PDB file of C-alpha atoms in Angstrom:
ATOM      1  CA  MET A   1     -11.503 -12.663   0.365  1.00 66.00           C
ATOM      2  CA  ASP A   2     -15.295 -12.621   0.380  1.00 76.00           C
ATOM      3  CA  ILE A   3     -16.474  -9.298  -1.097  1.00 85.00           C
ATOM      4  CA  ALA A   4     -20.147  -9.713  -0.205  1.00 89.00           C
ATOM      5  CA  THR A   5     -20.016  -7.067   2.545  1.00 91.00           C
ATOM      6  CA  ILE A   6     -18.298  -4.506   0.309  1.00 92.00           C
ATOM      7  CA  VAL A   7     -20.707  -5.125  -2.572  1.00 93.00           C
ATOM      8  CA  GLY A   8     -23.752  -5.053  -0.331  1.00 94.00           C
ATOM      9  CA  ILE A   9     -22.859  -1.790   1.423  1.00 94.00           C
ATOM     10  CA  LEU A  10     -21.963  -0.113  -1.860  1.00 95.00           C
ATOM     11  CA  LEU A  11     -25.291  -1.208  -3.333  1.00 96.00           C
ATOM     12  CA  ALA A  12     -27.170   0.126  -0.310  1.00 95.00           C
ATOM     13  CA  PHE A  13     -25.494   3.540  -0.356  1.00 95.00           C
ATOM     14  CA  GLY A  14     -25.670   3.630  -4.139  1.00 95.00           C
ATOM     15  CA  ALA A  15     -29.421   3.081  -4.019  1.00 95.00           C
ATOM     16  CA  LEU A  16     -29.758   5.856  -1.446  1.00 93.00           C
ATOM     17  CA  PHE A  17     -27.713   8.242  -3.569  1.00 93.00           C
ATOM     18  CA  GLY A  18     -29.697   7.295  -6.662  1.00 94.00           C
ATOM     19  CA  MET A  19     -32.981   7.965  -4.895  1.00 93.00           C
ATOM     20  CA  ALA A  20     -31.717  11.335  -3.660  1.00 90.00           C
ATOM     21  CA  GLN A  21     -30.775  12.288  -7.207  1.00 92.00           C
ATOM     22  CA  MET A  22     -34.111  11.166  -8.623  1.00 93.00           C
ATOM     23  CA  GLU A  23     -35.995  13.079  -5.945  1.00 89.00           C
ATOM     24  CA  HIS A  24     -33.723  16.107  -6.414  1.00 89.00           C
ATOM     25  CA  VAL A  25     -32.742  16.052  -2.754  1.00 86.00           C
ATOM     26  CA  GLU A  26     -30.012  18.472  -1.747  1.00 84.00           C
ATOM     27  CA  MET A  27     -27.258  16.149  -0.487  1.00 85.00           C
ATOM     28  CA  ALA A  28     -25.686  18.870   1.636  1.00 84.00           C
ATOM     29  CA  GLY A  29     -28.865  18.927   3.693  1.00 82.00           C
ATOM     30  CA  LEU A  30     -28.353  15.294   4.696  1.00 87.00           C
ATOM     31  CA  PHE A  31     -24.789  15.671   5.921  1.00 90.00           C
ATOM     32  CA  LEU A  32     -25.387  17.894   8.939  1.00 89.00           C
ATOM     33  CA  PRO A  33     -22.606  17.662  11.565  1.00 91.00           C
ATOM     34  CA  ALA A  34     -24.808  17.951  14.667  1.00 89.00           C
ATOM     35  CA  PRO A  35     -27.194  14.992  14.077  1.00 90.00           C
ATOM     36  CA  MET A  36     -24.371  12.863  12.654  1.00 93.00           C
ATOM     37  CA  LEU A  37     -22.264  13.536  15.748  1.00 94.00           C
ATOM     38  CA  LEU A  38     -25.116  12.559  18.037  1.00 94.00           C
ATOM     39  CA  VAL A  39     -26.011   9.384  16.147  1.00 96.00           C
ATOM     40  CA  PHE A  40     -22.491   8.035  15.739  1.00 96.00           C
ATOM     41  CA  VAL A  41     -21.022   8.991  19.107  1.00 97.00           C
ATOM     42  CA  ALA A  42     -24.098   8.308  21.234  1.00 97.00           C
ATOM     43  CA  THR A  43     -24.765   4.966  19.537  1.00 97.00           C
ATOM     44  CA  ILE A  44     -21.203   3.792  20.078  1.00 97.00           C
ATOM     45  CA  GLY A  45     -21.354   5.122  23.631  1.00 97.00           C
ATOM     46  CA  CYS A  46     -24.490   3.107  24.351  1.00 97.00           C
ATOM     47  CA  GLY A  47     -22.874   0.028  22.843  1.00 97.00           C
ATOM     48  CA  VAL A  48     -19.745   0.420  24.957  1.00 97.00           C
ATOM     49  CA  ALA A  49     -21.888   0.952  28.051  1.00 97.00           C
ATOM     50  CA  SER A  50     -23.707  -2.323  27.384  1.00 96.00           C
ATOM     51  CA  THR A  51     -20.537  -4.441  27.407  1.00 95.00           C
ATOM     52  CA  THR A  52     -16.963  -4.366  28.683  1.00 96.00           C
ATOM     53  CA  MET A  53     -14.314  -2.053  27.272  1.00 96.00           C
ATOM     54  CA  LYS A  54     -12.213  -5.065  26.310  1.00 96.00           C
ATOM     55  CA  ASP A  55     -15.051  -6.604  24.290  1.00 96.00           C
ATOM     56  CA  ALA A  56     -15.896  -3.269  22.640  1.00 96.00           C
ATOM     57  CA  ILE A  57     -12.295  -2.762  21.490  1.00 97.00           C
ATOM     58  CA  ALA A  58     -12.135  -6.370  20.273  1.00 96.00           C
ATOM     59  CA  ALA A  59     -15.372  -5.848  18.321  1.00 96.00           C
ATOM     60  CA  PHE A  60     -13.986  -2.862  16.418  1.00 96.00           C
ATOM     61  CA  LYS A  61     -10.771  -4.773  15.747  1.00 95.00           C
ATOM     62  CA  ALA A  62     -12.914  -7.497  14.161  1.00 94.00           C
ATOM     63  CA  VAL A  63     -14.473  -5.077  11.631  1.00 94.00           C
ATOM     64  CA  PRO A  64     -11.801  -5.724   8.928  1.00 92.00           C
ATOM     65  CA  LYS A  65     -12.719  -9.411   9.050  1.00 91.00           C
ATOM     66  CA  ALA A  66     -16.214  -8.478   7.849  1.00 90.00           C
ATOM     67  CA  PHE A  67     -14.568  -7.268   4.625  1.00 90.00           C
ATOM     68  CA  THR A  68     -11.612  -9.650   4.312  1.00 86.00           C
ATOM     69  CA  GLY A  69     -12.851 -12.737   6.160  1.00 78.00           C
ATOM     70  CA  LYS A  70     -11.572 -15.878   4.451  1.00 79.00           C
ATOM     71  CA  VAL A  71     -14.085 -18.662   3.891  1.00 80.00           C
ATOM     72  CA  THR A  72     -12.476 -22.095   3.550  1.00 85.00           C
ATOM     73  CA  PRO A  73     -14.403 -24.366   1.137  1.00 89.00           C
ATOM     74  CA  PRO A  74     -15.553 -27.614   2.782  1.00 91.00           C
ATOM     75  CA  GLN A  75     -14.072 -29.691  -0.052  1.00 91.00           C
ATOM     76  CA  SER A  76     -10.640 -28.288   0.795  1.00 91.00           C
ATOM     77  CA  VAL A  77     -11.000 -29.526   4.373  1.00 93.00           C
ATOM     78  CA  ILE A  78     -12.154 -32.936   3.144  1.00 93.00           C
ATOM     79  CA  GLU A  79      -9.185 -33.273   0.816  1.00 93.00           C
ATOM     80  CA  ASP A  80      -6.770 -32.408   3.630  1.00 93.00           C
ATOM     81  CA  VAL A  81      -8.342 -34.963   5.958  1.00 94.00           C
ATOM     82  CA  VAL A  82      -8.341 -37.687   3.311  1.00 95.00           C
ATOM     83  CA  ALA A  83      -4.665 -37.005   2.630  1.00 94.00           C
ATOM     84  CA  LEU A  84      -3.946 -37.329   6.357  1.00 94.00           C
ATOM     85  CA  ALA A  85      -5.895 -40.597   6.467  1.00 94.00           C
ATOM     86  CA  GLU A  86      -3.754 -41.932   3.622  1.00 94.00           C
ATOM     87  CA  THR A  87      -0.602 -40.908   5.480  1.00 93.00           C
ATOM     88  CA  ALA A  88      -1.799 -42.568   8.673  1.00 92.00           C
ATOM     89  CA  ARG A  89      -2.708 -45.756   6.804  1.00 91.00           C
ATOM     90  CA  ALA A  90       0.683 -45.913   5.106  1.00 90.00           C
ATOM     91  CA  ASN A  91       2.988 -44.775   7.920  1.00 91.00           C
ATOM     92  CA  GLY A  92       1.003 -45.015  11.149  1.00 91.00           C
ATOM     93  CA  LEU A  93      -0.449 -42.370  13.456  1.00 91.00           C
ATOM     94  CA  LEU A  94       2.991 -41.242  14.606  1.00 90.00           C
ATOM     95  CA  ALA A  95       3.583 -39.849  11.118  1.00 90.00           C
ATOM     96  CA  LEU A  96       0.875 -37.272  11.803  1.00 91.00           C
ATOM     97  CA  GLU A  97       3.264 -35.458  14.134  1.00 88.00           C
ATOM     98  CA  GLN A  98       5.351 -34.484  11.124  1.00 89.00           C
ATOM     99  CA  GLU A  99       2.219 -33.533   9.214  1.00 88.00           C
ATOM    100  CA  ALA A 100       1.270 -31.173  12.046  1.00 88.00           C
ATOM    101  CA  GLU A 101       4.389 -29.124  11.400  1.00 87.00           C
ATOM    102  CA  LYS A 102       3.301 -28.526   7.796  1.00 87.00           C
ATOM    103  CA  HIS A 103       0.029 -26.821   8.731  1.00 85.00           C
ATOM    104  CA  ASP A 104      -0.474 -23.254   9.938  1.00 87.00           C
ATOM    105  CA  ASP A 105      -3.916 -23.903  11.411  1.00 90.00           C
ATOM    106  CA  PRO A 106      -3.504 -24.054  15.237  1.00 92.00           C
ATOM    107  CA  PHE A 107      -6.641 -26.179  15.565  1.00 94.00           C
ATOM    108  CA  MET A 108      -5.358 -28.822  13.163  1.00 93.00           C
ATOM    109  CA  LYS A 109      -1.873 -28.767  14.694  1.00 93.00           C
ATOM    110  CA  LYS A 110      -3.290 -29.363  18.166  1.00 93.00           C
ATOM    111  CA  ALA A 111      -5.523 -32.197  16.961  1.00 94.00           C
ATOM    112  CA  LEU A 112      -2.734 -33.940  15.008  1.00 94.00           C
ATOM    113  CA  GLN A 113      -0.288 -33.587  17.869  1.00 93.00           C
ATOM    114  CA  ASN A 114      -2.732 -35.154  20.313  1.00 93.00           C
ATOM    115  CA  ILE A 115      -3.448 -38.003  17.905  1.00 94.00           C
ATOM    116  CA  ALA A 116       0.267 -38.668  17.529  1.00 91.00           C
ATOM    117  CA  ASP A 117       0.657 -38.567  21.318  1.00 91.00           C
ATOM    118  CA  GLY A 118      -1.961 -41.279  21.693  1.00 91.00           C
ATOM    119  CA  THR A 119      -4.687 -39.209  23.376  1.00 91.00           C
ATOM    120  CA  ASP A 120      -7.882 -41.177  23.980  1.00 93.00           C
ATOM    121  CA  GLY A 121     -10.529 -40.557  21.330  1.00 91.00           C
ATOM    122  CA  ASP A 122     -13.276 -39.520  23.765  1.00 94.00           C
ATOM    123  CA  GLU A 123     -10.956 -37.165  25.614  1.00 95.00           C
ATOM    124  CA  LEU A 124      -9.747 -35.697  22.338  1.00 95.00           C
ATOM    125  CA  ARG A 125     -13.325 -35.062  21.212  1.00 95.00           C
ATOM    126  CA  ILE A 126     -14.072 -33.162  24.425  1.00 96.00           C
ATOM    127  CA  LEU A 127     -10.861 -31.167  24.043  1.00 95.00           C
ATOM    128  CA  LEU A 128     -11.594 -30.222  20.428  1.00 96.00           C
ATOM    129  CA  GLU A 129     -15.232 -29.370  21.101  1.00 96.00           C
ATOM    130  CA  ASP A 130     -14.142 -27.000  23.877  1.00 96.00           C
ATOM    131  CA  GLU A 131     -11.547 -25.528  21.512  1.00 96.00           C
ATOM    132  CA  ILE A 132     -14.195 -24.947  18.827  1.00 96.00           C
ATOM    133  CA  GLU A 133     -16.469 -23.184  21.279  1.00 95.00           C
ATOM    134  CA  SER A 134     -13.722 -20.948  22.669  1.00 95.00           C
ATOM    135  CA  ASN A 135     -12.499 -20.072  19.153  1.00 94.00           C
ATOM    136  CA  ALA A 136     -15.980 -18.940  18.110  1.00 95.00           C
ATOM    137  CA  ALA A 137     -16.677 -16.906  21.254  1.00 95.00           C
ATOM    138  CA  PRO A 138     -14.755 -13.700  20.293  1.00 95.00           C
ATOM    139  CA  MET A 139     -16.410 -13.428  16.871  1.00 95.00           C
ATOM    140  CA  ARG A 140     -19.847 -14.077  18.346  1.00 96.00           C
ATOM    141  CA  SER A 141     -19.213 -11.396  20.965  1.00 96.00           C
ATOM    142  CA  ALA A 142     -18.217  -8.917  18.229  1.00 97.00           C
ATOM    143  CA  SER A 143     -21.339  -9.829  16.274  1.00 97.00           C
ATOM    144  CA  ALA A 144     -23.552  -9.262  19.313  1.00 97.00           C
ATOM    145  CA  PHE A 145     -21.908  -5.872  19.888  1.00 98.00           C
ATOM    146  CA  PHE A 146     -22.732  -4.602  16.396  1.00 98.00           C
ATOM    147  CA  MET A 147     -26.211  -6.078  16.493  1.00 97.00           C
ATOM    148  CA  GLY A 148     -26.657  -4.089  19.700  1.00 97.00           C
ATOM    149  CA  LEU A 149     -25.500  -0.917  17.927  1.00 97.00           C
ATOM    150  CA  GLY A 150     -28.098  -1.652  15.270  1.00 97.00           C
ATOM    151  CA  GLY A 151     -30.730  -1.599  17.979  1.00 97.00           C
ATOM    152  CA  PHE A 152     -29.501   1.602  19.652  1.00 97.00           C
ATOM    153  CA  ALA A 153     -28.998   3.710  16.500  1.00 97.00           C
ATOM    154  CA  PRO A 154     -32.652   4.247  15.453  1.00 97.00           C
ATOM    155  CA  THR A 155     -33.668   5.237  18.982  1.00 96.00           C
ATOM    156  CA  VAL A 156     -30.727   7.617  19.278  1.00 96.00           C
ATOM    157  CA  GLY A 157     -31.809   9.143  15.958  1.00 95.00           C
ATOM    158  CA  ILE A 158     -35.308   9.701  17.308  1.00 95.00           C
ATOM    159  CA  ILE A 159     -33.849  11.371  20.385  1.00 94.00           C
ATOM    160  CA  GLY A 160     -31.925  13.711  18.105  1.00 92.00           C
ATOM    161  CA  THR A 161     -35.101  14.509  16.189  1.00 92.00           C
ATOM    162  CA  VAL A 162     -36.992  15.285  19.407  1.00 92.00           C
ATOM    163  CA  VAL A 163     -34.200  17.592  20.547  1.00 88.00           C
ATOM    164  CA  SER A 164     -34.264  19.392  17.188  1.00 85.00           C
ATOM    165  CA  LEU A 165     -38.054  19.701  17.243  1.00 86.00           C
ATOM    166  CA  THR A 166     -37.865  21.532  20.576  1.00 83.00           C
ATOM    167  CA  HIS A 167     -35.767  24.107  18.725  1.00 75.00           C
ATOM    168  CA  VAL A 168     -38.430  24.226  15.996  1.00 76.00           C
ATOM    169  CA  LEU A 169     -41.176  24.878  18.545  1.00 73.00           C
ATOM    170  CA  ALA A 170     -39.109  27.674  20.041  1.00 70.00           C
ATOM    171  CA  ASN A 171     -39.086  29.393  16.648  1.00 69.00           C
ATOM    172  CA  LEU A 172     -42.792  29.202  15.741  1.00 69.00           C
ATOM    173  CA  GLY A 173     -42.818  32.935  15.480  1.00 68.00           C
ATOM    174  CA  LYS A 174     -40.513  32.730  12.449  1.00 70.00           C
ATOM    175  CA  PRO A 175     -42.582  30.948   9.756  1.00 69.00           C
ATOM    176  CA  ASP A 176     -39.939  31.430   7.081  1.00 67.00           C
ATOM    177  CA  GLU A 177     -37.452  29.316   9.075  1.00 65.00           C
ATOM    178  CA  LEU A 178     -39.787  26.471  10.051  1.00 69.00           C
ATOM    179  CA  GLY A 179     -39.375  24.464   6.842  1.00 67.00           C
ATOM    180  CA  PRO A 180     -35.571  24.140   6.971  1.00 69.00           C
ATOM    181  CA  LEU A 181     -35.638  23.578  10.733  1.00 73.00           C
ATOM    182  CA  ILE A 182     -38.157  20.737  10.488  1.00 78.00           C
ATOM    183  CA  ALA A 183     -36.241  19.161   7.617  1.00 76.00           C
ATOM    184  CA  SER A 184     -32.976  19.248   9.553  1.00 79.00           C
ATOM    185  CA  ALA A 185     -34.734  17.829  12.625  1.00 82.00           C
ATOM    186  CA  PHE A 186     -35.473  14.580  10.801  1.00 89.00           C
ATOM    187  CA  VAL A 187     -31.888  14.150   9.619  1.00 92.00           C
ATOM    188  CA  ALA A 188     -31.025  12.564  12.975  1.00 92.00           C
ATOM    189  CA  THR A 189     -33.722   9.928  12.475  1.00 94.00           C
ATOM    190  CA  LEU A 190     -32.431   9.329   8.961  1.00 94.00           C
ATOM    191  CA  TRP A 191     -28.884   8.725  10.159  1.00 95.00           C
ATOM    192  CA  GLY A 192     -30.070   6.530  12.998  1.00 96.00           C
ATOM    193  CA  LEU A 193     -31.955   4.254  10.610  1.00 96.00           C
ATOM    194  CA  LEU A 194     -29.245   4.469   7.952  1.00 96.00           C
ATOM    195  CA  THR A 195     -26.319   3.509  10.191  1.00 96.00           C
ATOM    196  CA  ALA A 196     -28.307   0.727  11.815  1.00 97.00           C
ATOM    197  CA  ASN A 197     -29.345  -0.916   8.560  1.00 97.00           C
ATOM    198  CA  PHE A 198     -26.435   0.009   6.295  1.00 96.00           C
ATOM    199  CA  LEU A 199     -23.551  -0.497   8.749  1.00 96.00           C
ATOM    200  CA  TRP A 200     -24.089  -1.985  12.192  1.00 97.00           C
ATOM    201  CA  LEU A 201     -26.551  -4.781  11.403  1.00 97.00           C
ATOM    202  CA  PRO A 202     -24.629  -5.900   8.274  1.00 96.00           C
ATOM    203  CA  PHE A 203     -21.378  -5.942  10.268  1.00 96.00           C
ATOM    204  CA  GLY A 204     -23.003  -7.983  13.020  1.00 96.00           C
ATOM    205  CA  GLY A 205     -24.638 -10.377  10.582  1.00 96.00           C
ATOM    206  CA  LYS A 206     -21.427 -10.933   8.609  1.00 95.00           C
ATOM    207  CA  LEU A 207     -19.320 -11.581  11.722  1.00 96.00           C
ATOM    208  CA  ARG A 208     -21.945 -14.020  12.988  1.00 96.00           C
ATOM    209  CA  LYS A 209     -21.895 -15.826   9.637  1.00 94.00           C
ATOM    210  CA  LEU A 210     -18.097 -16.000   9.635  1.00 94.00           C
ATOM    211  CA  ALA A 211     -18.167 -17.431  13.153  1.00 95.00           C
ATOM    212  CA  GLN A 212     -20.666 -20.085  12.056  1.00 94.00           C
ATOM    213  CA  LEU A 213     -18.633 -20.992   8.966  1.00 93.00           C
ATOM    214  CA  GLU A 214     -15.470 -21.351  11.022  1.00 94.00           C
ATOM    215  CA  THR A 215     -17.314 -23.486  13.568  1.00 95.00           C
ATOM    216  CA  ASP A 216     -18.620 -25.689  10.749  1.00 94.00           C
ATOM    217  CA  ARG A 217     -15.108 -26.003   9.293  1.00 94.00           C
ATOM    218  CA  GLN A 218     -13.554 -26.968  12.603  1.00 95.00           C
ATOM    219  CA  THR A 219     -16.382 -29.396  13.355  1.00 95.00           C
ATOM    220  CA  LEU A 220     -15.895 -31.074   9.976  1.00 95.00           C
ATOM    221  CA  LEU A 221     -12.165 -31.201  10.608  1.00 95.00           C
ATOM    222  CA  MET A 222     -12.681 -32.638  14.088  1.00 96.00           C
ATOM    223  CA  GLU A 223     -14.947 -35.424  12.865  1.00 95.00           C
ATOM    224  CA  GLY A 224     -12.496 -36.260  10.096  1.00 95.00           C
ATOM    225  CA  LEU A 225      -9.426 -36.364  12.340  1.00 95.00           C
ATOM    226  CA  LEU A 226     -11.199 -38.450  14.962  1.00 95.00           C
ATOM    227  CA  ALA A 227     -12.098 -40.894  12.198  1.00 95.00           C
ATOM    228  CA  VAL A 228      -8.454 -40.927  11.093  1.00 94.00           C
ATOM    229  CA  GLN A 229      -7.470 -41.773  14.657  1.00 94.00           C
ATOM    230  CA  ALA A 230     -10.012 -44.592  14.648  1.00 93.00           C
ATOM    231  CA  GLY A 231      -8.451 -46.025  11.468  1.00 91.00           C
ATOM    232  CA  SER A 232     -11.192 -45.195   8.949  1.00 91.00           C
ATOM    233  CA  GLN A 233     -10.540 -46.097   5.330  1.00 92.00           C
ATOM    234  CA  PRO A 234      -9.664 -42.877   3.418  1.00 92.00           C
ATOM    235  CA  ARG A 235     -12.170 -43.226   0.577  1.00 92.00           C
ATOM    236  CA  LEU A 236     -15.077 -44.038   2.876  1.00 93.00           C
ATOM    237  CA  LEU A 237     -13.986 -41.234   5.187  1.00 93.00           C
ATOM    238  CA  GLY A 238     -14.146 -38.781   2.302  1.00 92.00           C
ATOM    239  CA  GLU A 239     -17.675 -39.926   1.451  1.00 93.00           C
ATOM    240  CA  ARG A 240     -18.739 -39.635   5.078  1.00 92.00           C
ATOM    241  CA  LEU A 241     -17.404 -36.081   5.363  1.00 93.00           C
ATOM    242  CA  LYS A 242     -19.068 -35.048   2.115  1.00 92.00           C
ATOM    243  CA  ALA A 243     -22.357 -36.298   3.529  1.00 91.00           C
ATOM    244  CA  MET A 244     -21.927 -33.780   6.371  1.00 91.00           C
ATOM    245  CA  VAL A 245     -21.734 -30.887   3.900  1.00 90.00           C
ATOM    246  CA  PRO A 246     -24.812 -29.243   2.296  1.00 86.00           C
ATOM    247  CA  PRO A 247     -25.271 -30.525  -1.296  1.00 83.00           C
ATOM    248  CA  ALA A 248     -24.602 -27.105  -2.840  1.00 76.00           C
ATOM    249  CA  ALA A 249     -21.154 -26.988  -1.221  1.00 73.00           C
ATOM    250  CA  ARG A 250     -20.087 -30.487  -2.233  1.00 68.00           C
ATOM    251  CA  GLN A 251     -17.421 -30.983  -4.870  1.00 63.00           C
ATOM    252  CA  GLU A 252     -15.352 -33.936  -5.891  1.00 51.00           C
ATOM    253  CA  PRO A 253     -11.804 -33.933  -4.422  1.00 44.00           C
ATOM    254  CA  THR A 254      -9.386 -32.299  -6.847  1.00 48.00           C
ATOM    255  CA  GLY A 255      -6.229 -34.179  -6.016  1.00 46.00           C
ATOM    256  CA  LYS A 256      -3.750 -35.769  -8.356  1.00 43.00           C
ATOM    257  CA  ASN A 257      -4.485 -38.619 -10.787  1.00 44.00           C
ATOM    258  CA  GLY A 258      -7.160 -36.783 -12.778  1.00 42.00           C
ATOM    259  CA  GLY A 259      -9.294 -35.617  -9.893  1.00 43.00           C
ATOM    260  CA  LYS A 260      -9.139 -38.896  -7.942  1.00 46.00           C
ATOM    261  CA  SER A 261      -7.540 -39.140  -4.531  1.00 44.00           C
ATOM    262  CA  THR A 262      -4.620 -41.454  -3.893  1.00 43.00           C
ATOM    263  CA  ALA A 263      -6.920 -43.707  -1.879  1.00 42.00           C
ATOM    264  CA  ASP A 264      -9.252 -44.146  -4.860  1.00 45.00           C
ATOM    265  CA  VAL A 265      -6.341 -45.094  -7.114  1.00 40.00           C
ATOM    266  CA  ASP A 266      -4.976 -47.524  -4.534  1.00 43.00           C
ATOM    267  CA  ASP A 267      -8.390 -49.162  -4.160  1.00 43.00           C
ATOM    268  CA  GLN A 268      -8.711 -49.564  -7.915  1.00 42.00           C
ATOM    269  CA  GLN A 269      -5.255 -51.120  -8.120  1.00 37.00           C
ATOM    270  CA  LEU A 270      -6.042 -53.544  -5.301  1.00 33.00           C
ATOM    271  CA  ALA A 271      -9.328 -54.490  -6.954  1.00 36.00           C
ATOM    272  CA  ALA A 272      -7.485 -55.190 -10.198  1.00 32.00           C
TER     273      ALA A 272
END
């Protein structure tokens, strides 16, 4: 689990709370039901109105992934592909059908099954590229939904402030009440900005990042499996896949034989 979202949101709210304490702000004055109701409900209402009900429900169902989204390291994908290349070199492409049953990843299972069935390489590439795009679409849609909420929330907060200020103007004849009324009027703006920048935009950004990481993983996997189908040598395939990964994310395969893959050991034995 990647805890970046949890840590980031806690830091943001912690900083806000710390500032309120340092400025001796009365916290009860910030948690007013009326402006909070307007900001939360109206913002979500605007977001729902801007999309379909099905997409809105799917977006809220995707929220837990922003906190628990699993990020697969690229080196793990490379090691899996190299192991499959070694299996294909030793036992033929038909052996990949049995390997498909060992994996839980639907994308990998589909690719391995098609390779074992003898699907043409160009047709398989088109199939997998379409699969990658369709797999990423729901997460991108959820991301766009929350980014939209981040745009609506500040404006909704301003609307709440304007509504409250009309109440202030109606009570100009009561000077003793103007201070608290004006202060409460700006609470709606506060919550509009706060929810946009502390909740909705981070959710949207995290879901978009997770979608990109999953697309990168599946693309790396696709290129590796297509190379396996083409008969690439495992060691060279591993080097090629590592070259597709940003330098900071590269690591040496951690297989058996002291960190060397089976292909490396086999090559050394053949050279000897």
